[in-house]
């Protein structure tokens, strides 16, 4: 007799992880002996954690500090340092009691969804989007409500979109800068969305993990405009600490204890050693700003070169480190195109189907957080 499977067994894969696996296998094969695989499929800064982070962790290990459990919401000194970060970057006073340290931003989303919503609730968001948003919602019995955003409105939601929904959604998820498009909400637009949601009883969740990686537009936090918004951030992107699995949330007062209870039961706490590294990361801005300048140069290389390869319909790319490129006008299928790039030219990129099941076969996401030399070489291969 076949055994019953749960709803989680029906959650689709995060396809970029399959691309990573394929690129890893190719890189380890004899076929790659004479030509390296260049990694443009994943949002992972090539240089890894900054120097002061590694030094702080080495000192901690050498000291024999017991790396036991911390409080579920994280070390007090790290939460206090995040409070200073909000004052420095946004001019915003945040109480340390509202900060929760998480095992990466990836842990923040299920904590937010479970604390703020009931099964069957709807959460509006624009598509294309980061695939785990939809997959985690589905696994938790929530209903994503997809908004018709396009390149014409920067792939971002508007108050008018929300006003047109009947009934209104229970929540709205935004990302600025966004993955995969790199698009951003202007400060006034984010403020309008945040205030509308608060007044309408719509819970706003703001993914801000790419703050610090913007190119010409200012990044503002939803916490500046709404006391009921949930903000999720991470040390993975600007701070270059992907594998350390460390992030944070800024919580509204009514969700502090629910998130803490969930975290106690799900994770106990974020990795202690990663919290030590994260504390040091805030002293690394000189090194991190140099990396941001490198990303900016790589972005310019791609924006100049891709049109020469026939790829000239590209998302706004205001921030993050992605270009979302429309290849449909060329008659190309993104899955086949990315397979061709990987196996024939040893350049790994991500097909758009991962971000938009309906229209993604017309798009490819290129990540440009590899080394500048690798981006230049990838461009040469793509143009060939």
XYZ file of C-alpha atoms in Angstrom:
384
model
C 0.000 0.000 0.000
C 1.365 3.424 -0.949
C 1.941 5.740 1.968
C 0.503 9.232 1.969
C 2.884 12.144 1.269
C 2.524 15.611 2.745
C 2.113 18.924 0.961
C 5.871 19.457 1.161
C 6.391 16.526 -1.189
C 4.634 18.525 -3.901
C 6.783 21.649 -3.568
C 8.742 22.221 -6.792
C 12.528 22.472 -6.752
C 14.497 25.705 -6.533
C 15.929 25.210 -10.022
C 19.009 27.372 -9.554
C 20.231 24.737 -7.105
C 19.947 22.159 -9.901
C 21.967 24.475 -12.160
C 24.596 24.743 -9.416
C 24.758 20.942 -9.193
C 25.137 20.628 -12.974
C 27.864 23.288 -13.045
C 29.682 21.596 -10.162
C 29.575 18.252 -11.967
C 30.866 19.808 -15.188
C 33.629 21.666 -13.349
C 34.799 18.377 -11.814
C 34.726 16.479 -15.103
C 37.556 16.000 -17.642
C 35.541 18.163 -20.062
C 36.417 21.232 -17.982
C 40.126 20.495 -17.771
C 41.035 23.009 -20.478
C 38.326 25.590 -19.820
C 36.983 26.637 -16.420
C 33.279 26.876 -15.713
C 32.390 30.524 -15.041
C 29.671 30.864 -12.439
C 26.921 33.337 -13.326
C 24.044 31.211 -12.048
C 24.086 31.998 -8.338
C 24.065 35.136 -6.196
C 27.200 34.349 -4.237
C 30.018 36.918 -4.003
C 33.173 35.225 -5.249
C 35.538 36.441 -2.531
C 33.664 35.063 0.477
C 33.591 36.557 3.952
C 35.636 39.735 4.564
C 39.019 39.516 6.267
C 37.947 40.916 9.641
C 35.156 38.346 9.835
C 37.582 35.467 9.357
C 39.989 36.990 11.878
C 37.274 37.405 14.517
C 36.169 33.798 14.101
C 39.769 32.536 14.261
C 40.335 34.461 17.498
C 37.159 33.068 18.973
C 38.090 29.495 18.126
C 41.616 29.960 19.453
C 40.280 31.357 22.738
C 38.325 28.210 23.473
C 35.040 30.111 23.785
C 32.267 27.534 24.198
C 30.046 27.808 21.134
C 26.814 26.844 22.783
C 23.266 27.946 22.200
C 22.476 31.628 22.237
C 19.039 33.089 22.893
C 16.604 32.253 20.109
C 16.643 35.889 18.943
C 20.447 35.943 18.937
C 23.313 37.470 20.863
C 22.514 40.741 22.561
C 25.657 42.470 21.241
C 24.839 41.524 17.651
C 21.278 42.803 17.960
C 22.610 46.051 19.434
C 25.028 46.410 16.520
C 22.164 45.999 14.057
C 20.348 48.813 15.858
C 23.405 51.013 15.224
C 23.377 49.900 11.584
C 19.809 51.174 11.143
C 20.741 54.494 12.706
C 23.827 54.810 10.463
C 22.242 53.754 7.167
C 18.657 54.946 7.478
C 18.623 57.462 10.313
C 16.104 55.178 12.019
C 15.871 54.351 15.716
C 14.940 50.685 16.189
C 14.573 49.038 19.580
C 16.916 46.049 19.989
C 13.971 44.016 21.262
C 12.541 44.064 17.739
C 15.620 42.402 16.223
C 15.706 38.628 15.718
C 18.816 36.863 14.394
C 17.947 34.051 11.974
C 19.693 31.207 10.200
C 19.920 33.265 7.030
C 17.101 35.212 5.426
C 15.808 31.825 4.254
C 14.773 31.047 7.840
C 13.146 34.454 8.195
C 10.468 33.823 5.580
C 8.795 30.783 7.172
C 9.041 32.497 10.564
C 7.308 35.571 9.137
C 4.658 33.589 7.266
C 3.800 31.382 10.242
C 3.740 34.238 12.746
C 1.610 36.576 10.631
C -0.786 34.373 8.642
C -3.213 31.460 8.853
C -3.451 28.588 6.307
C -5.496 29.752 3.349
C -4.471 33.405 3.669
C -3.367 35.203 0.506
C -0.069 37.021 0.055
C 0.288 39.279 -2.963
C 3.613 39.636 -4.776
C 4.868 40.459 -8.218
C 6.338 37.931 -10.583
C 9.101 37.238 -11.664
C 10.255 36.637 -8.126
C 12.618 34.636 -5.947
C 11.186 31.074 -6.261
C 11.306 30.063 -2.570
C 8.762 32.801 -1.790
C 6.120 30.824 -3.675
C 7.377 27.404 -2.656
C 7.483 28.195 1.080
C 4.010 29.756 0.931
C 2.661 26.664 -0.806
C 4.277 24.325 1.720
C 2.670 26.290 4.569
C -0.812 26.278 3.049
C -0.763 29.946 2.037
C -1.996 31.215 -1.326
C 0.282 33.411 -3.432
C -1.603 36.109 -5.353
C 0.482 37.110 -8.361
C 0.419 40.738 -9.478
C 0.777 41.689 -13.168
C 4.070 43.562 -12.984
C 6.131 44.076 -16.135
C 9.248 45.895 -17.244
C 7.033 48.952 -17.848
C 6.420 49.357 -14.103
C 9.820 48.077 -13.049
C 8.499 44.636 -12.042
C 7.312 46.217 -8.774
C 3.846 46.435 -7.169
C 1.823 49.629 -6.850
C -0.949 50.831 -4.581
C -3.275 50.784 -7.591
C -2.635 47.046 -8.032
C -3.624 46.424 -4.430
C -6.706 48.632 -4.685
C -7.863 46.555 -7.665
C -7.877 43.315 -5.663
C -11.247 42.232 -4.301
C -11.052 40.874 -1.698
C -7.804 42.487 -0.597
C -4.885 40.189 0.212
C -3.869 39.358 3.754
C -0.266 40.252 3.035
C 2.082 41.852 0.518
C 5.649 40.689 -0.082
C 8.048 43.163 -1.692
C 11.744 43.017 -2.554
C 13.804 46.114 -3.337
C 16.305 45.500 -4.862
C 14.614 42.425 -6.267
C 15.813 39.043 -7.411
C 15.952 38.282 -10.361
C 15.350 41.688 -11.930
C 17.508 43.978 -9.779
C 14.639 46.497 -9.859
C 13.920 48.867 -6.962
C 11.017 50.802 -5.535
C 11.535 54.551 -5.352
C 11.416 55.783 -1.740
C 8.078 57.556 -2.248
C 6.560 54.436 -3.815
C 7.747 52.197 -0.999
C 6.413 54.686 1.557
C 3.034 54.743 -0.184
C 2.825 50.934 -0.237
C 3.877 50.629 3.402
C 1.341 53.191 4.601
C -1.443 51.759 2.462
C -0.816 48.248 3.795
C -0.705 49.420 7.407
C -3.956 51.378 7.091
C -5.708 48.582 5.182
C -4.684 45.802 7.571
C -2.433 44.141 5.002
C 0.724 42.704 6.556
C 3.774 43.953 4.649
C 6.898 41.780 4.413
C 9.919 43.586 2.976
C 12.882 41.577 1.676
C 15.870 43.924 1.973
C 18.753 41.463 1.612
C 20.371 43.384 -1.271
C 20.603 46.701 0.560
C 24.111 48.049 0.184
C 24.231 46.836 -3.434
C 22.544 49.643 -5.364
C 23.632 51.610 -8.415
C 22.225 55.118 -8.544
C 19.034 54.684 -6.530
C 18.752 54.966 -2.735
C 17.640 51.966 -0.690
C 15.148 52.716 2.060
C 13.710 50.370 4.660
C 10.019 49.663 5.071
C 10.575 49.944 8.830
C 10.840 53.704 8.325
C 7.250 53.915 7.090
C 5.235 51.222 8.853
C 5.229 49.950 12.442
C 3.474 46.757 11.325
C 5.902 45.756 8.547
C 8.222 42.752 8.833
C 11.714 43.428 7.471
C 14.001 40.542 6.488
C 17.712 41.040 5.835
C 20.837 38.924 5.579
C 24.613 38.895 5.857
C 24.826 36.842 2.649
C 24.865 39.462 -0.089
C 26.438 42.851 0.749
C 28.381 41.268 3.631
C 29.436 38.273 1.443
C 28.663 35.605 4.062
C 26.472 33.190 2.080
C 27.542 29.878 3.601
C 27.483 31.196 7.151
C 23.657 31.141 7.130
C 23.083 34.240 9.187
C 20.461 36.966 8.803
C 18.042 39.080 10.801
C 14.495 40.357 11.057
C 13.070 43.657 12.250
C 9.751 42.719 13.790
C 6.628 44.698 14.682
C 5.821 44.635 18.387
C 2.960 42.148 18.054
C 5.111 39.485 16.387
C 8.232 39.576 18.585
C 7.146 36.801 20.927
C 5.479 34.606 18.243
C 8.637 34.661 16.114
C 10.775 33.938 19.173
C 8.637 30.911 20.088
C 8.752 29.588 16.531
C 12.520 30.041 16.348
C 12.990 28.247 19.688
C 11.145 25.229 18.334
C 12.410 25.207 14.752
C 16.077 26.205 15.025
C 16.890 26.904 18.707
C 19.193 29.670 17.477
C 21.292 30.784 14.543
C 24.818 29.268 14.476
C 26.813 30.867 17.290
C 30.056 31.020 15.307
C 28.247 32.809 12.485
C 26.895 35.380 14.931
C 30.463 36.147 16.011
C 31.462 36.634 12.375
C 28.406 38.780 11.693
C 29.294 41.116 14.531
C 32.692 41.745 12.921
C 31.137 42.240 9.474
C 29.949 45.715 10.428
C 33.598 46.819 10.659
C 34.328 45.737 7.069
C 32.646 48.490 5.059
C 35.850 49.646 3.318
C 36.454 46.153 1.932
C 32.787 45.670 1.124
C 32.495 48.996 -0.676
C 35.469 47.982 -2.847
C 33.585 44.818 -3.754
C 30.476 46.825 -4.545
C 32.571 48.964 -6.908
C 33.731 45.768 -8.602
C 30.142 44.609 -9.036
C 29.337 47.991 -10.559
C 32.127 47.595 -13.113
C 31.007 44.060 -13.956
C 27.454 45.327 -14.390
C 28.680 47.942 -16.871
C 30.652 45.293 -18.788
C 27.507 43.213 -19.215
C 25.214 46.134 -20.056
C 27.620 47.186 -22.782
C 28.391 43.722 -24.167
C 25.156 41.745 -24.021
C 23.442 43.866 -26.713
C 26.310 42.935 -29.028
C 25.311 39.294 -28.447
C 21.726 40.073 -29.427
C 20.521 40.410 -25.830
C 19.303 44.000 -25.600
C 16.089 43.797 -23.555
C 17.356 43.886 -19.973
C 15.643 44.639 -16.639
C 16.345 47.963 -14.893
C 19.221 46.474 -12.820
C 19.051 49.203 -10.169
C 20.548 46.981 -7.503
C 21.536 43.469 -6.361
C 23.928 41.743 -8.786
C 21.667 40.328 -11.482
C 20.604 41.140 -15.024
C 17.272 39.646 -16.084
C 17.401 39.499 -19.852
C 14.556 38.926 -22.311
C 15.767 36.547 -25.034
C 12.315 35.646 -26.357
C 12.469 38.116 -29.242
C 15.402 36.115 -30.620
C 13.288 32.968 -30.668
C 15.426 31.359 -27.984
C 14.161 29.095 -25.215
C 15.926 29.928 -21.952
C 16.288 26.342 -20.739
C 17.906 25.276 -23.996
C 19.964 28.478 -24.158
C 21.344 28.006 -20.625
C 22.137 24.366 -21.338
C 24.000 25.451 -24.488
C 25.924 28.111 -22.538
C 26.905 25.637 -19.837
C 27.902 22.589 -21.833
C 29.255 24.248 -24.970
C 30.787 27.427 -23.516
C 31.203 26.588 -19.812
C 29.191 29.589 -18.604
C 26.526 28.807 -15.996
C 23.392 31.012 -16.034
C 19.857 30.471 -14.724
C 16.799 30.033 -16.961
C 13.935 32.382 -16.214
C 11.474 29.535 -15.710
C 12.763 29.364 -12.136
C 11.433 32.874 -11.452
C 8.303 32.912 -13.608
C 6.710 29.578 -14.553
C 4.344 31.251 -17.031
C 6.691 33.497 -19.017
C 10.174 32.676 -17.786
C 11.215 30.647 -20.818
C 11.780 33.994 -22.549
C 14.271 35.169 -19.883
C 17.719 34.382 -18.501
C 19.202 35.641 -15.236
C 22.893 36.492 -15.287
C 24.601 36.977 -11.926
C 27.636 39.270 -11.992
C 29.157 38.700 -8.549
C 31.958 36.501 -9.878
C 35.367 38.118 -10.248
C 35.660 40.962 -12.729
C 38.065 38.892 -14.851
C 35.576 36.020 -14.960
C 32.772 38.359 -16.035
C 34.936 39.715 -18.873
C 35.770 36.178 -20.001
C 32.121 35.091 -19.746
C 31.107 38.031 -21.938
C 33.621 36.974 -24.571
C 32.212 33.453 -24.561
C 28.599 34.665 -24.701
C 29.373 36.967 -27.606
C 30.960 34.073 -29.476
